[in-house]
mmCIF file of C-alpha atoms (C1' of nucleotides) in Angstrom:
data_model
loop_
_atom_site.group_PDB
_atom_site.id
_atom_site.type_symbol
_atom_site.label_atom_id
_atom_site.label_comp_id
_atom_site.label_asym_id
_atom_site.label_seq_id
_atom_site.Cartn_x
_atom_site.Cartn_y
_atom_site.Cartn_z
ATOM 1 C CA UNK A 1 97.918 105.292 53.978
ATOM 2 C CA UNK A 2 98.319 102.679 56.438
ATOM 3 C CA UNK A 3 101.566 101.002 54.189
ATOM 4 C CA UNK A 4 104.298 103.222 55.625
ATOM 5 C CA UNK A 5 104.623 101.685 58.933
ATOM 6 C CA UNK A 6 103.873 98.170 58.188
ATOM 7 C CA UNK A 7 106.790 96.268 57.575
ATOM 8 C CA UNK A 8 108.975 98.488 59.154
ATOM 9 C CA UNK A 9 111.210 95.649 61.324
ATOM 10 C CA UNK A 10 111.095 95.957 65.398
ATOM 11 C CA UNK A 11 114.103 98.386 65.240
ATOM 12 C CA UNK A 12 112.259 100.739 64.641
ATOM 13 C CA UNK A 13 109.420 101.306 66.359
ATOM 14 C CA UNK A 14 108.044 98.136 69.367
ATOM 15 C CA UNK A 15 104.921 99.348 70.435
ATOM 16 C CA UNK A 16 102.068 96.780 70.204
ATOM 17 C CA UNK A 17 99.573 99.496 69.642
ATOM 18 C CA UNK A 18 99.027 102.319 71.788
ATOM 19 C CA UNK A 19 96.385 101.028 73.575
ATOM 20 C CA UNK A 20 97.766 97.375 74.357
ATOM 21 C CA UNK A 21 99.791 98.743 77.052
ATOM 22 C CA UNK A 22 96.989 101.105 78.723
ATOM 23 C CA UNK A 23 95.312 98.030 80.427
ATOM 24 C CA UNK A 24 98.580 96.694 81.575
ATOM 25 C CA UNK A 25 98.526 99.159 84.524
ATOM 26 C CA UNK A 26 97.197 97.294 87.095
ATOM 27 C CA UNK A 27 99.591 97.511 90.144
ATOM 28 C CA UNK A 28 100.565 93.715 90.413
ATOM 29 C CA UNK A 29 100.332 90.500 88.737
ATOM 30 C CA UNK A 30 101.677 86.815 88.769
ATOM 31 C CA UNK A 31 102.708 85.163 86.115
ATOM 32 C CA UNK A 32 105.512 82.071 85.459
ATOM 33 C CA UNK A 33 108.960 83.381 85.325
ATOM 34 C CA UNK A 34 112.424 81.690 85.613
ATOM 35 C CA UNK A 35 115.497 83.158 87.116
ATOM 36 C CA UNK A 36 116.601 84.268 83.545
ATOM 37 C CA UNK A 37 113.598 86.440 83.005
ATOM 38 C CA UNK A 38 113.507 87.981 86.252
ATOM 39 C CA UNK A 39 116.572 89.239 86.149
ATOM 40 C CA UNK A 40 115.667 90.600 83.021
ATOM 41 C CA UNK A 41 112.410 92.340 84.255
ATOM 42 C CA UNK A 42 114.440 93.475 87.075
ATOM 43 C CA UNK A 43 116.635 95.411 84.556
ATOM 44 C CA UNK A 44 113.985 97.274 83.319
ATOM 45 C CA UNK A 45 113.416 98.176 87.050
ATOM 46 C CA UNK A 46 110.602 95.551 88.387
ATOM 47 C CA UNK A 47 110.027 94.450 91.887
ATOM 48 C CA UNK A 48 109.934 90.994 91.633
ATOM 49 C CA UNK A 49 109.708 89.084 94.766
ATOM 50 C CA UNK A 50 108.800 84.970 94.603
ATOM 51 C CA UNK A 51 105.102 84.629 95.818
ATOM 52 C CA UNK A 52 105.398 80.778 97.117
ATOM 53 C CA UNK A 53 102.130 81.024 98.509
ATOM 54 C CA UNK A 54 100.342 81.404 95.249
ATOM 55 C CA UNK A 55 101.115 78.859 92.443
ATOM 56 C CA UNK A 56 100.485 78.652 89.099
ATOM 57 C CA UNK A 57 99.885 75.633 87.185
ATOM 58 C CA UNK A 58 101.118 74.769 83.758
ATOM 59 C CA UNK A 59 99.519 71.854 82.376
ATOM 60 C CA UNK A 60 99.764 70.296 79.520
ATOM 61 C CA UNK A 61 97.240 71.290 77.575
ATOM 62 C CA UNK A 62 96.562 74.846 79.717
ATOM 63 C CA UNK A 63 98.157 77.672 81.088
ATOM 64 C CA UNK A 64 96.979 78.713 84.663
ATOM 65 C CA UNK A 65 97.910 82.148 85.650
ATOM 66 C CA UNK A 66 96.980 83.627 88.568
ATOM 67 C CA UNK A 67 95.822 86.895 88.892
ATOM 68 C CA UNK A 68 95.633 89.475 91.910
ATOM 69 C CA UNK A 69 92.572 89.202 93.270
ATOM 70 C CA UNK A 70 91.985 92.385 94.795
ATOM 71 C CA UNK A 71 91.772 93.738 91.218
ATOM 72 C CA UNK A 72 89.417 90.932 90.011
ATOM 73 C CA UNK A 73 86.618 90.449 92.120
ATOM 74 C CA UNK A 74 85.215 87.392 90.062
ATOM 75 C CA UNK A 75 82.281 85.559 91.310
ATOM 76 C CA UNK A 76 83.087 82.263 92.675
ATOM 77 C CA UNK A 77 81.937 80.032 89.546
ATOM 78 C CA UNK A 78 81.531 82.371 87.161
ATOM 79 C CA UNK A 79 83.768 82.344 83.628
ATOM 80 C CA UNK A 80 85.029 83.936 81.053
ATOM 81 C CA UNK A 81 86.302 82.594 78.789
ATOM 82 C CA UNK A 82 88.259 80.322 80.448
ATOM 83 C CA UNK A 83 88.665 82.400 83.583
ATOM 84 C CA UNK A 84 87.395 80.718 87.167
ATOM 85 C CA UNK A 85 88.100 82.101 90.658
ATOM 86 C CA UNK A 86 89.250 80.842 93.780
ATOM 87 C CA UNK A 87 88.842 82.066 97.134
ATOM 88 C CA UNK A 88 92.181 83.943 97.095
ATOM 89 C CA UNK A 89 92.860 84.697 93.301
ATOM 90 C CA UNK A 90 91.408 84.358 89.745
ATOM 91 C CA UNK A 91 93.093 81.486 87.575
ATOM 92 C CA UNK A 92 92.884 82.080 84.003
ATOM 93 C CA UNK A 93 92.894 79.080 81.562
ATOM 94 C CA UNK A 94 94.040 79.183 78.144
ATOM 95 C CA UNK A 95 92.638 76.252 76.173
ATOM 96 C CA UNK A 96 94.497 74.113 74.543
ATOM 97 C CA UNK A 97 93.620 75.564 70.936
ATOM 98 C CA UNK A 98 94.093 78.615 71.815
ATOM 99 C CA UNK A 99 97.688 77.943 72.771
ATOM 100 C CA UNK A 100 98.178 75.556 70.434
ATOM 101 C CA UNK A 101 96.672 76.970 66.944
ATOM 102 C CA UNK A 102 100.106 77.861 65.876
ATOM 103 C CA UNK A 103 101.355 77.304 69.052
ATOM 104 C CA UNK A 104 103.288 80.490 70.905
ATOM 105 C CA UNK A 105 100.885 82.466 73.150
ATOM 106 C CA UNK A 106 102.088 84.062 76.469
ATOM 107 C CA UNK A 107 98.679 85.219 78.385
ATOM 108 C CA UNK A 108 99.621 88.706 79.886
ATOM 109 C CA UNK A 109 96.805 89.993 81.355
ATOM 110 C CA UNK A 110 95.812 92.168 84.305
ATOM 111 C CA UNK A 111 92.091 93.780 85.193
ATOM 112 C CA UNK A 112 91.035 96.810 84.114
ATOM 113 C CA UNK A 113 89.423 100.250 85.655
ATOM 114 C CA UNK A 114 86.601 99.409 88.127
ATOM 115 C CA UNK A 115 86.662 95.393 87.948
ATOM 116 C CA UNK A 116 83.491 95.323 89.513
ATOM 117 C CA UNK A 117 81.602 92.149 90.221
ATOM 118 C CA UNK A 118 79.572 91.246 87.246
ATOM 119 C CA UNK A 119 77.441 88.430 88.942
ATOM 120 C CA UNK A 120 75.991 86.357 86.136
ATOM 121 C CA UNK A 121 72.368 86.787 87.472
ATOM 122 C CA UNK A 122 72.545 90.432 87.110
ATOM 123 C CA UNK A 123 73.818 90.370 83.203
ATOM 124 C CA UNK A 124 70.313 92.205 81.765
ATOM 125 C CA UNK A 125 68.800 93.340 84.370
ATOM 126 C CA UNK A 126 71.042 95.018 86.744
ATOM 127 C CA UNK A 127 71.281 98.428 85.267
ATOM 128 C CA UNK A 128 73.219 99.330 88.055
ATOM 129 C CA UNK A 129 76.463 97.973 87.441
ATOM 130 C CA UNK A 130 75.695 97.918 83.284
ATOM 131 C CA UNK A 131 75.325 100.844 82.187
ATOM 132 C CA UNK A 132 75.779 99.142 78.941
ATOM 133 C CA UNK A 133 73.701 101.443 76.131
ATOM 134 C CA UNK A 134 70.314 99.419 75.906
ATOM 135 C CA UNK A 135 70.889 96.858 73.693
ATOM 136 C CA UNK A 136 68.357 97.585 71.101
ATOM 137 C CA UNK A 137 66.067 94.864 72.286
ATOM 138 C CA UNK A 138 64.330 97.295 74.051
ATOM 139 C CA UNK A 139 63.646 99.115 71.287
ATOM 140 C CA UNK A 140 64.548 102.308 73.213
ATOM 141 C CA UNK A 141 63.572 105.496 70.851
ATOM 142 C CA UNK A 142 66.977 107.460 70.909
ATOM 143 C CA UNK A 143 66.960 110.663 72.324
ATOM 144 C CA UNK A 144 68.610 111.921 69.164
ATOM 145 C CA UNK A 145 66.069 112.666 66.059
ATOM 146 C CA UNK A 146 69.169 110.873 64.504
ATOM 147 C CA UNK A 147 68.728 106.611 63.712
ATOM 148 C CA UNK A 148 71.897 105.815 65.562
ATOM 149 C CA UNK A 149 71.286 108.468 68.591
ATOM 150 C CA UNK A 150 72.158 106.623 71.796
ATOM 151 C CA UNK A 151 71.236 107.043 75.098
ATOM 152 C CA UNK A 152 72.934 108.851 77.670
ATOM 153 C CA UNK A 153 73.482 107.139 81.059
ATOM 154 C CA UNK A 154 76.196 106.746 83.328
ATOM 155 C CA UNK A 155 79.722 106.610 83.291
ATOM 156 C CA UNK A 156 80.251 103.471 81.056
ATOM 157 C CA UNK A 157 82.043 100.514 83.792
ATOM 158 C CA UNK A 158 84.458 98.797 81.967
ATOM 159 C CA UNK A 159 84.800 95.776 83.263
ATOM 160 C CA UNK A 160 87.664 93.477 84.007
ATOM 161 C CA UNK A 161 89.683 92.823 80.914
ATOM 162 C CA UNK A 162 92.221 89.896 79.560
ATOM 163 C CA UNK A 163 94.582 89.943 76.507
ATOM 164 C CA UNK A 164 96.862 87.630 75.764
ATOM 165 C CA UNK A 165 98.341 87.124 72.390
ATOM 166 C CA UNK A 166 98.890 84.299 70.089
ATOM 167 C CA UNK A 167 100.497 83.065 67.152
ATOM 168 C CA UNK A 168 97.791 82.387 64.800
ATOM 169 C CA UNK A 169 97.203 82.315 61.334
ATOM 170 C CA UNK A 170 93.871 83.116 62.129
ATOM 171 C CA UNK A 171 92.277 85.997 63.587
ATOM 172 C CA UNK A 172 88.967 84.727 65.196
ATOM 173 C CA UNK A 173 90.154 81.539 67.468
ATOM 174 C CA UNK A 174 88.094 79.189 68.304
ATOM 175 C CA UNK A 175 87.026 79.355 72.815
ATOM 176 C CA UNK A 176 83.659 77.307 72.970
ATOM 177 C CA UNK A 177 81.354 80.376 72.628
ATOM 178 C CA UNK A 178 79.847 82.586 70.100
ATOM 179 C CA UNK A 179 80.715 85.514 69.145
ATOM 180 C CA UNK A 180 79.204 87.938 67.051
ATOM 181 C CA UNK A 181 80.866 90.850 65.181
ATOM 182 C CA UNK A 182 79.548 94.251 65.588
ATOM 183 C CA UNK A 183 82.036 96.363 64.965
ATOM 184 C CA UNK A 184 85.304 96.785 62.815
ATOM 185 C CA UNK A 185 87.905 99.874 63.607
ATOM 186 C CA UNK A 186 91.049 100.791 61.802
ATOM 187 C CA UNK A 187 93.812 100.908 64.566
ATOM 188 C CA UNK A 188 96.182 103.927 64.320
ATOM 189 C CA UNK A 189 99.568 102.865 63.642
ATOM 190 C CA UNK A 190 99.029 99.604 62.469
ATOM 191 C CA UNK A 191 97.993 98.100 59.108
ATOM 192 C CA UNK A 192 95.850 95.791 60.880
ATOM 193 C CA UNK A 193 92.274 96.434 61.941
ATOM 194 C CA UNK A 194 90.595 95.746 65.138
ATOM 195 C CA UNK A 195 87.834 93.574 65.164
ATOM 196 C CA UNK A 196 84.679 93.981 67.911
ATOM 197 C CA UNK A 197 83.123 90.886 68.899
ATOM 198 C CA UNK A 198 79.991 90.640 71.447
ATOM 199 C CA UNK A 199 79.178 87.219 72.727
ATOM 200 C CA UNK A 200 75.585 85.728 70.988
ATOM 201 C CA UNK A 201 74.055 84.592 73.987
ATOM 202 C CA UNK A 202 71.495 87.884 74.474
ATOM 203 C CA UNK A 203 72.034 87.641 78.300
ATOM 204 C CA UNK A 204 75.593 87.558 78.147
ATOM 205 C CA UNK A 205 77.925 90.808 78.131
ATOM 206 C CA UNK A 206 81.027 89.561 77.289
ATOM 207 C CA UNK A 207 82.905 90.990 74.768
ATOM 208 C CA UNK A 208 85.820 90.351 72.704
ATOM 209 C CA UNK A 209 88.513 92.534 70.540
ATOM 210 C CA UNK A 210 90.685 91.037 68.064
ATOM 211 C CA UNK A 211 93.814 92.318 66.209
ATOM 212 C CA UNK A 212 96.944 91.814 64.789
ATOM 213 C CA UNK A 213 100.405 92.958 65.836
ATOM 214 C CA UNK A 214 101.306 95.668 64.059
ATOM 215 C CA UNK A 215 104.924 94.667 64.738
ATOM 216 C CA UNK A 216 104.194 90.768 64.291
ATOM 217 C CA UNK A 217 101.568 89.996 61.590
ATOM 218 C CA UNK A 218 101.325 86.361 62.833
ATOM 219 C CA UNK A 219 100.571 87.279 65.999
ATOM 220 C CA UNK A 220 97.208 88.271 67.380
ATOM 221 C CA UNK A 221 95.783 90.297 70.563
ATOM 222 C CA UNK A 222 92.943 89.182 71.683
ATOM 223 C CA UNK A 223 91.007 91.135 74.495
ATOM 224 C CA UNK A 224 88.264 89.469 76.485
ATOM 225 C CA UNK A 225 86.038 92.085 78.579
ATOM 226 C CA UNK A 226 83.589 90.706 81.092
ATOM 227 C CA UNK A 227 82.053 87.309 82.386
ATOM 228 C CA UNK A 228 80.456 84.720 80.510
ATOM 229 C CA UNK A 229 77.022 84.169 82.291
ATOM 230 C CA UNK A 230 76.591 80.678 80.351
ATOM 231 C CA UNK A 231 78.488 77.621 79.467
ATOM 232 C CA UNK A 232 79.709 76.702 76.131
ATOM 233 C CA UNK A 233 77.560 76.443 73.381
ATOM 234 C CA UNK A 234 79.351 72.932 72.134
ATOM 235 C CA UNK A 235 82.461 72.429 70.909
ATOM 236 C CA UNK A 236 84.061 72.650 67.949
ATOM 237 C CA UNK A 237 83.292 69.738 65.614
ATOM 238 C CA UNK A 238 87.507 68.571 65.690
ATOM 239 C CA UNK A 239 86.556 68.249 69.178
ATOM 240 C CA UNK A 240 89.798 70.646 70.632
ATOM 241 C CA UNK A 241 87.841 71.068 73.781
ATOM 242 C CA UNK A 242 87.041 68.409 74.762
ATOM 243 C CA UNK A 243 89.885 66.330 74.846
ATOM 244 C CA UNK A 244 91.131 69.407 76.601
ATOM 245 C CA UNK A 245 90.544 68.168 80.102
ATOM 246 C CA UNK A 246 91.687 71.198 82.208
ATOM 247 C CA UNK A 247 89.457 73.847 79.767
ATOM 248 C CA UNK A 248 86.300 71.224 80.518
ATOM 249 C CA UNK A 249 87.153 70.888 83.891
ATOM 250 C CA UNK A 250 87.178 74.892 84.638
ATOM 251 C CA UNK A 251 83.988 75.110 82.732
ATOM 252 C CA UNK A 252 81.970 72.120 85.023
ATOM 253 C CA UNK A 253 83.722 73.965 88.659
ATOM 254 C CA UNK A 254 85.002 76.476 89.541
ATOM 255 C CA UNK A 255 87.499 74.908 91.828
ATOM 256 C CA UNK A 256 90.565 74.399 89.197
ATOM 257 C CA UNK A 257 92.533 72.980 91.614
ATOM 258 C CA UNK A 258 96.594 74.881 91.602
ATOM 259 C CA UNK A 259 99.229 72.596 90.295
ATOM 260 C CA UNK A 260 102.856 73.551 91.281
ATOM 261 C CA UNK A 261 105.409 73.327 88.382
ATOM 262 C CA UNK A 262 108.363 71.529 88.982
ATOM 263 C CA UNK A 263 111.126 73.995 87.875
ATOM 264 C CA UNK A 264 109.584 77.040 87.470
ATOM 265 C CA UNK A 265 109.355 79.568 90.093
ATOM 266 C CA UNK A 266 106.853 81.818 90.402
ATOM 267 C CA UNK A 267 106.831 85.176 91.083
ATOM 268 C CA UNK A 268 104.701 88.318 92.464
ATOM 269 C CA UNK A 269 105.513 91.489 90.031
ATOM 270 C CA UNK A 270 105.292 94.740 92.113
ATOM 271 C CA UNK A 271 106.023 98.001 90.585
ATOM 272 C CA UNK A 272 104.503 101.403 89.052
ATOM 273 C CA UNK A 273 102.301 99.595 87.064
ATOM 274 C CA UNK A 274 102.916 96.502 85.041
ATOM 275 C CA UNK A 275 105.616 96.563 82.098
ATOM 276 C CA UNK A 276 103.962 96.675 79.130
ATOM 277 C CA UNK A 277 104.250 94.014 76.099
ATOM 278 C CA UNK A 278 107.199 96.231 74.333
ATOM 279 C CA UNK A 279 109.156 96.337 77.658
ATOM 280 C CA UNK A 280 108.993 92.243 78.146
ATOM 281 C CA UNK A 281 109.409 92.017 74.277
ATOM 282 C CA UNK A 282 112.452 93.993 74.290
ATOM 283 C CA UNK A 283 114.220 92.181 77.579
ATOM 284 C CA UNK A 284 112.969 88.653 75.933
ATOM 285 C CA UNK A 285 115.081 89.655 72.545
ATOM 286 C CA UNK A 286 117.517 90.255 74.023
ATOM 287 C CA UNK A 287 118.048 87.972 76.342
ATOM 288 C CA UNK A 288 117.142 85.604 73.634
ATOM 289 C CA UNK A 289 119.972 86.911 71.452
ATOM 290 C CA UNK A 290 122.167 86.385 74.317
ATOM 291 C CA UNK A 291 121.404 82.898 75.172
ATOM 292 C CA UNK A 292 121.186 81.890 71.943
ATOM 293 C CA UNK A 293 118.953 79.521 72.428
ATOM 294 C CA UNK A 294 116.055 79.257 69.962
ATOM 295 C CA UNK A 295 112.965 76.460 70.709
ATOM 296 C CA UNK A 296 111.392 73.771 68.694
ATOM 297 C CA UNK A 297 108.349 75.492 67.918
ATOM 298 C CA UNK A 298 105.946 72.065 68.382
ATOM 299 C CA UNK A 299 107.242 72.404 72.038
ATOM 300 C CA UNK A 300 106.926 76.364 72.596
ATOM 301 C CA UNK A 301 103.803 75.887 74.409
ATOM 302 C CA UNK A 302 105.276 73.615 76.784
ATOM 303 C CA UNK A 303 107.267 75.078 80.124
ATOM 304 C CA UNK A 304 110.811 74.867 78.880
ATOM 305 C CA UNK A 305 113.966 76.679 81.198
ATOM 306 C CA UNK A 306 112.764 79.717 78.789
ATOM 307 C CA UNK A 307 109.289 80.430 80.790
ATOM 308 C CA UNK A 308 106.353 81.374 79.461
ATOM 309 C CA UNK A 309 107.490 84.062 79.040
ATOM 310 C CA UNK A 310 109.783 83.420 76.315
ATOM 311 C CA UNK A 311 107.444 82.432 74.451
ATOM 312 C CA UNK A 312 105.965 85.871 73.687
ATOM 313 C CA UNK A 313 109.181 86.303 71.241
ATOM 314 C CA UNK A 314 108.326 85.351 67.603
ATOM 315 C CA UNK A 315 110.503 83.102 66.314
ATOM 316 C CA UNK A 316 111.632 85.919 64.234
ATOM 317 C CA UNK A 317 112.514 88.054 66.775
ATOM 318 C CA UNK A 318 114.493 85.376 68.424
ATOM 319 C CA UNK A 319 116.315 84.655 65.109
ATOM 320 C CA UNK A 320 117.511 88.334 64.933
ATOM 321 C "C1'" DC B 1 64.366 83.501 56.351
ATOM 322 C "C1'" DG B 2 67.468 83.766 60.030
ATOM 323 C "C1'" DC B 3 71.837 84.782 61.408
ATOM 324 C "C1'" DG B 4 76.256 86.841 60.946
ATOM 325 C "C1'" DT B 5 79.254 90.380 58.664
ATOM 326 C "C1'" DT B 6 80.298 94.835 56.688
ATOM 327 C "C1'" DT B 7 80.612 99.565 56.969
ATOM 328 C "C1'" DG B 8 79.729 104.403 57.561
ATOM 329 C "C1'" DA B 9 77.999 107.309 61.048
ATOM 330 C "C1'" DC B 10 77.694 108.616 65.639
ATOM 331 C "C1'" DC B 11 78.955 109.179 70.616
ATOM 332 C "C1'" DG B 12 81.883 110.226 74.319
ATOM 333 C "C1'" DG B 13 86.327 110.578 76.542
ATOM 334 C "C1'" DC B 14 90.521 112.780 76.470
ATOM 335 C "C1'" DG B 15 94.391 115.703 75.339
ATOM 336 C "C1'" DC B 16 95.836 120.029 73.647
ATOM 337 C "C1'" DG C 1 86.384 124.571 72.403
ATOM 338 C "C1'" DC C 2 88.124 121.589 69.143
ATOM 339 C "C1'" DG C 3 89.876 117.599 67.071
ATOM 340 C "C1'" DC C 4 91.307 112.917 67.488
ATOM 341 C "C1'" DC C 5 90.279 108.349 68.340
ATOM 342 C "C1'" DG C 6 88.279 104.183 70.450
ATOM 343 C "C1'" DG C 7 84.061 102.015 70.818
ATOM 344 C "C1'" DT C 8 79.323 101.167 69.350
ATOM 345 C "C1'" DC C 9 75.165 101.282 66.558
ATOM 346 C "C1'" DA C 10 72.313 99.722 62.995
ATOM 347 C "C1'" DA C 11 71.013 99.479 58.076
ATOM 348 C "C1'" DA C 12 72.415 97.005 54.278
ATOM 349 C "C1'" DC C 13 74.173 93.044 52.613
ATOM 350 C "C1'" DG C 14 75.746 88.102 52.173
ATOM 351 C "C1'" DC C 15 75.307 83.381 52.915
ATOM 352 C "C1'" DG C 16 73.559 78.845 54.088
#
DNA sequence: CGCGTTTGACCGGCGC
DNA sequence: GCGCCGGTCAAACGCG
């Protein structure tokens, strides 16, 4: 049932997944882009207008994006996963391993529906802003004579979301917290399923959705939804984090200081809502295929004249 | 035994 | 109103 589209190459059909693209509608974002790519994105009809004043940093072993703020309304030392905020904007840090575990990961990421403040302090007990189902811990006797009856409340908040995706063997990558699985769905049109993680720490909302390209099998989506309340509960034995000195910094302070990138220009990306993945996929291909210019793959994660951005091309795609 | 995963059922939003 | 589909629940199960 699910083997007819599978395999079927990018010519025929580019769509991440339906729903990749429906959070990628917020009205702005920032991101790293050279003169290449913007002329690319400004082909498919995108604003893009260099933002000096906001810079983004590209470290070594992190990627620092910076967000609009006026759609993320993060509290000032609060994280997720990997995510800090500044008086102005939100920076986003990708941890090294998360870049890195096969390297080739371009964050894209914008907020979501009502990107509330979630204030850490308010996790369990503000019902207010959660109208999260109770969690079972309460023991709540469903309305329903049924086992799995839930309770009615208000609208649900979503709260601010992040994807990015990365090239990864593995589905599950390893970002200093635990996660617990609670929930497995078949996506439509793709092979792949989608995979429902909810951080362990019982105070913490954060959740997590994981799941494969249905265009790139190597290459998985990972959605973060909400704010950590917590720290890390210890790194990975192999140690990733912590000789990952901007991912340890962000998650002692808050204030990630911004590095400016020599080289790379940074842009503010006005329009009708952000291009989705397919429509930087499809520019990135071909611009790749007109370059003709293909990278090591132990540097993709590093700012080349490509941008970040072309690194969301599988090396596949950019050998077509 | 505790914790995490699996999996089928259920709920609710949304489009037709 | 109905059906589809994404998201969640929770019992059963597996594993260390």
């Amino acid at each position: 049932m699910d083997d007819d589209e599978e395999m079927k190459p990018e010519s025929s059909k580019t769509e991440i997944s339906d729903d990749s693209s429906s959070w990628l509608d917020s009205s702005s974002y920032n991101f790293f882009c050279n003169d290449r790519e913007s002329s690319i994105l400004s082909e498919f009809g995108w604003n893009l207008q260099p933002d000096n004043d906001r810079r983004t940093t590209h470290r070594d072993e992190a990627i620092n994006c910076v967000l609009p703020s006026e759609h993320m309304d993060l509290e000032q030392g609060s994280n997720l996963a990997g995510i800090s905020s500044s008086s102005s904007s939100s920076r986003l840090l990708l941890p090294e391993n998360l870049m890195s575990v096969n390297q080739t990961a371009l964050m894209i990421s914008s907020s979501i529906d009502a990107a509330s403040t979630c204030n850490p302090s308010v996790s369990s007990s503000s019902s207010e802003e959660l109208p999260e189902k109770s969690t079972g811990s309460d023991g709540k006797p469903p309305d329903k004579p049924t086992t799995k009856g839930r309770k009615k409340g208000p609208k649900r908040i979503r709260q601010p979301r992040f994807a990015f995706m990365t090239k990864s063997d593995v589905d599950h990558l390893e970002d200093g917290y635990r996660w617990r699985k609670y929930g497995q769905k078949a996506v439509k049109n793709s092979p792949y399923p989608r995979s429902y993680y909810r951080c362990t720490n019982s105070s913490c909302t954060v959740k997590k959705r994981v799941e494969r390209s249905s265009q790139d099998p190597t290459i998985v989506i990972t959605t973060y939804e909400g704010q950590h309340c917590h720290h890390t509960v210890g790194f990975p034995r192999s140690g990733v984090f912590s000789r990952d000195p901007a991912f340890a910094t962000q998650m002692n302070t808050s204030a990630a200081e911004p590095l400016y990138v020599p080289g790379m220009m940074q842009f503010h990306l006005e329009g009708r809502g952000l291009p989705n993945v397919t429509q930087l996929t499809h520019g990135l291909q071909r611009e790749v295929v007109r370059s003709d210019q293909v990278l090591p793959e132990s540097a993709s994660h590093l700012p080349t004249d490509e941008g970040l951005l072309g690194d969301i091309v599988p090396a596949e795609m950019r050998n077509r």
